[in-house]
mmCIF file of C-alpha atoms in Angstrom:
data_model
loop_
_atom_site.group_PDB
_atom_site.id
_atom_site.type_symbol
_atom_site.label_atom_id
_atom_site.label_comp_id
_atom_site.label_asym_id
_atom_site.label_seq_id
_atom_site.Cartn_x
_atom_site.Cartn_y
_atom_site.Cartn_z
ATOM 1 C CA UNK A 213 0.000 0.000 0.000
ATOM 2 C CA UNK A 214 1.063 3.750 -0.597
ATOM 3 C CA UNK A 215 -0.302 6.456 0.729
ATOM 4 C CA UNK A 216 -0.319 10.295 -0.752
ATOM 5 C CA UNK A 217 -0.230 12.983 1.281
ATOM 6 C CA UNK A 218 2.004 15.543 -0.354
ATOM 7 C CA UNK A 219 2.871 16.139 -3.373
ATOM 8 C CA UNK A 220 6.632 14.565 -3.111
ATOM 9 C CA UNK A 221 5.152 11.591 -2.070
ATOM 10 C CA UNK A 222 3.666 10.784 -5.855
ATOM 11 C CA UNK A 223 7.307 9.231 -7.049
ATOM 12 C CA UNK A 224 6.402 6.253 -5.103
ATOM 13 C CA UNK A 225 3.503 5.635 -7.391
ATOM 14 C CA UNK A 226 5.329 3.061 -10.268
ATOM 15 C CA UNK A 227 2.774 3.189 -12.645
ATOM 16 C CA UNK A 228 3.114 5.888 -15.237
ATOM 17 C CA UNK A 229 -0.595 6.737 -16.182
ATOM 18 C CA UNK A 230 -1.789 6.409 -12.309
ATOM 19 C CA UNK A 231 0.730 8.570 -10.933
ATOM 20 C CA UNK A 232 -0.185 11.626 -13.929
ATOM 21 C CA UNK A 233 -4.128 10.979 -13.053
ATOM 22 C CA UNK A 234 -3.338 11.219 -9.204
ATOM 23 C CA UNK A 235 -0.866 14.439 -9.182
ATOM 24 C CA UNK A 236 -3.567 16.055 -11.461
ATOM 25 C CA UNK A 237 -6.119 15.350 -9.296
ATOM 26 C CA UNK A 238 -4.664 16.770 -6.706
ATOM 27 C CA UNK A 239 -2.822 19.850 -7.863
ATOM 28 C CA UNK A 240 -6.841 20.559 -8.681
ATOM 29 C CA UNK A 241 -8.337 19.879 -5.909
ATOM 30 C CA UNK A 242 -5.333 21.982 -4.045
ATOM 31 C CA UNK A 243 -6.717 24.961 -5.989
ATOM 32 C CA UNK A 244 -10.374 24.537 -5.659
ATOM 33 C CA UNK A 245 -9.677 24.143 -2.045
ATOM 34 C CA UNK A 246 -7.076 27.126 -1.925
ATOM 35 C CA UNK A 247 -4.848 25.105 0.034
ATOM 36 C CA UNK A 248 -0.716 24.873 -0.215
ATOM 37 C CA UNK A 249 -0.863 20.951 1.629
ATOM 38 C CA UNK A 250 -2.579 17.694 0.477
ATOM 39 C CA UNK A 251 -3.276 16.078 3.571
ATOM 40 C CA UNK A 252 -5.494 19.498 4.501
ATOM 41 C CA UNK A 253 -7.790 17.747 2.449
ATOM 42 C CA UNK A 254 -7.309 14.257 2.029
ATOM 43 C CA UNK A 255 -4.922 11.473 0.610
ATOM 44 C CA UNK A 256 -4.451 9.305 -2.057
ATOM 45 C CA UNK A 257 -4.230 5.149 -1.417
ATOM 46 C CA UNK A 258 -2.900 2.832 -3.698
ATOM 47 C CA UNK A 259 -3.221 -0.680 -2.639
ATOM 48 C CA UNK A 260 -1.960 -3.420 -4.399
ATOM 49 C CA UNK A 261 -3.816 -6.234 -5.908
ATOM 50 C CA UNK A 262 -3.561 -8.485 -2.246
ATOM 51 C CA UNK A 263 -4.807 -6.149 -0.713
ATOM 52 C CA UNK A 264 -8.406 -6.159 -2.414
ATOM 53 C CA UNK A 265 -9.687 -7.432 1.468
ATOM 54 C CA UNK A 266 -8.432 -3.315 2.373
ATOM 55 C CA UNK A 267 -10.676 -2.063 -0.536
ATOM 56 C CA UNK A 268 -14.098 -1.500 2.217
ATOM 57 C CA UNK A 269 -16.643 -0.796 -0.660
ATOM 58 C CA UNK A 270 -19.618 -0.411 1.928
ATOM 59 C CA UNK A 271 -17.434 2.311 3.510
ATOM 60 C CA UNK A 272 -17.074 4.588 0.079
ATOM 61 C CA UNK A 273 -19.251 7.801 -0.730
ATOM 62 C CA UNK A 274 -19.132 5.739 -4.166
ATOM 63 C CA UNK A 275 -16.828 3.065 -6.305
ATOM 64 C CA UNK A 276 -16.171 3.351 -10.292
ATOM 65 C CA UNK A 277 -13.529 1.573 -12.589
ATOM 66 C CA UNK A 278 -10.896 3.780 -14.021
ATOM 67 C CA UNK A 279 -9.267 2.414 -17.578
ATOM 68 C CA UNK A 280 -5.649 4.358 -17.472
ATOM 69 C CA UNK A 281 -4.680 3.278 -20.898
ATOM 70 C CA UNK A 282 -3.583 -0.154 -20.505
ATOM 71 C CA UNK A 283 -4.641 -0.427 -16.864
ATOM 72 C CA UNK A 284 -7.657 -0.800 -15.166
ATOM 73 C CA UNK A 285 -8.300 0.147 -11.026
ATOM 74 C CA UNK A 286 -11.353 0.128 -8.755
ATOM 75 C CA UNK A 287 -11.477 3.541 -7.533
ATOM 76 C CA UNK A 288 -13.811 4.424 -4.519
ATOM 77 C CA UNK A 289 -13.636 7.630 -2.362
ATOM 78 C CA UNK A 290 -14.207 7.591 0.955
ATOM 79 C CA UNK A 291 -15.265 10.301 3.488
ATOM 80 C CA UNK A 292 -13.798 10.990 7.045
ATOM 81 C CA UNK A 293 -15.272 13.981 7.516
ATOM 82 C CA UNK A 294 -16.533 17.195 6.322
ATOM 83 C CA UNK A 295 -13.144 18.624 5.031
ATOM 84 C CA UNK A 296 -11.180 15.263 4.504
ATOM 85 C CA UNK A 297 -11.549 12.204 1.874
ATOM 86 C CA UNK A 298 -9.576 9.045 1.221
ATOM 87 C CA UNK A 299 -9.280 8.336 -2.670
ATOM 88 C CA UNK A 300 -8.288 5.138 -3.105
ATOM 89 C CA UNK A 301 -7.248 2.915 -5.733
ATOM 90 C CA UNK A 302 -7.125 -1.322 -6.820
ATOM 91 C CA UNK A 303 -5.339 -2.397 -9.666
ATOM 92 C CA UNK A 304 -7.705 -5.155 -10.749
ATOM 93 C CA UNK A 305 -6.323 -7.661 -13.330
ATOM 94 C CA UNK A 306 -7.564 -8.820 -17.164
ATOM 95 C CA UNK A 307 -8.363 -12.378 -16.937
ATOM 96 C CA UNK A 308 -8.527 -13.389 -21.024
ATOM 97 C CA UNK A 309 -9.588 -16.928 -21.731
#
């Protein structure tokens, strides 16, 4: 699992197309919410494919699939509070038969 909460910490993110689609995010949502810090408002989770039991999907304000070209991820966001949110993200795997 990594977890966001700055800026810097994006590097640690190893796949290509994720890591542009999270720092975007976020350098947005910094400006929207006029704020110079990520954590103010929330973090980013990537968890890896294991770790599908951390993925609580009755827990998340609501869960979509994200293609990132040749990737795929279950993305939910989840709420802590009024001025904080978890976005959080499971590489899910193409099974071909």
């Amino acid at each position: 699992m990594i977890k966001v909460t700055s800026l810097q910490d994006m590097s640690c993110i190893t796949n290509d197309d994720l890591r542009m689609h999270i720092q975007e995010k976020a350098e947005a949502m910094m400006r929207e919410y006029q704020v110079e810090n990520l954590d103010d408002i929330g973090c980013f989770i990537v968890l890896e494919p294991e770790e599908f039991t951390d993925f609580p999907i009755s827990e998340m304000e609501f869960v979509e699939i994200l293609f990132l070209e040749e990737s795929m991820f279950l993305h939910g966001v989840r709420i802590i509070d009024e001025s904080y949110g978890e976005d959080i993200y499971l590489p899910v795997e193409v099974v071909t038969c």
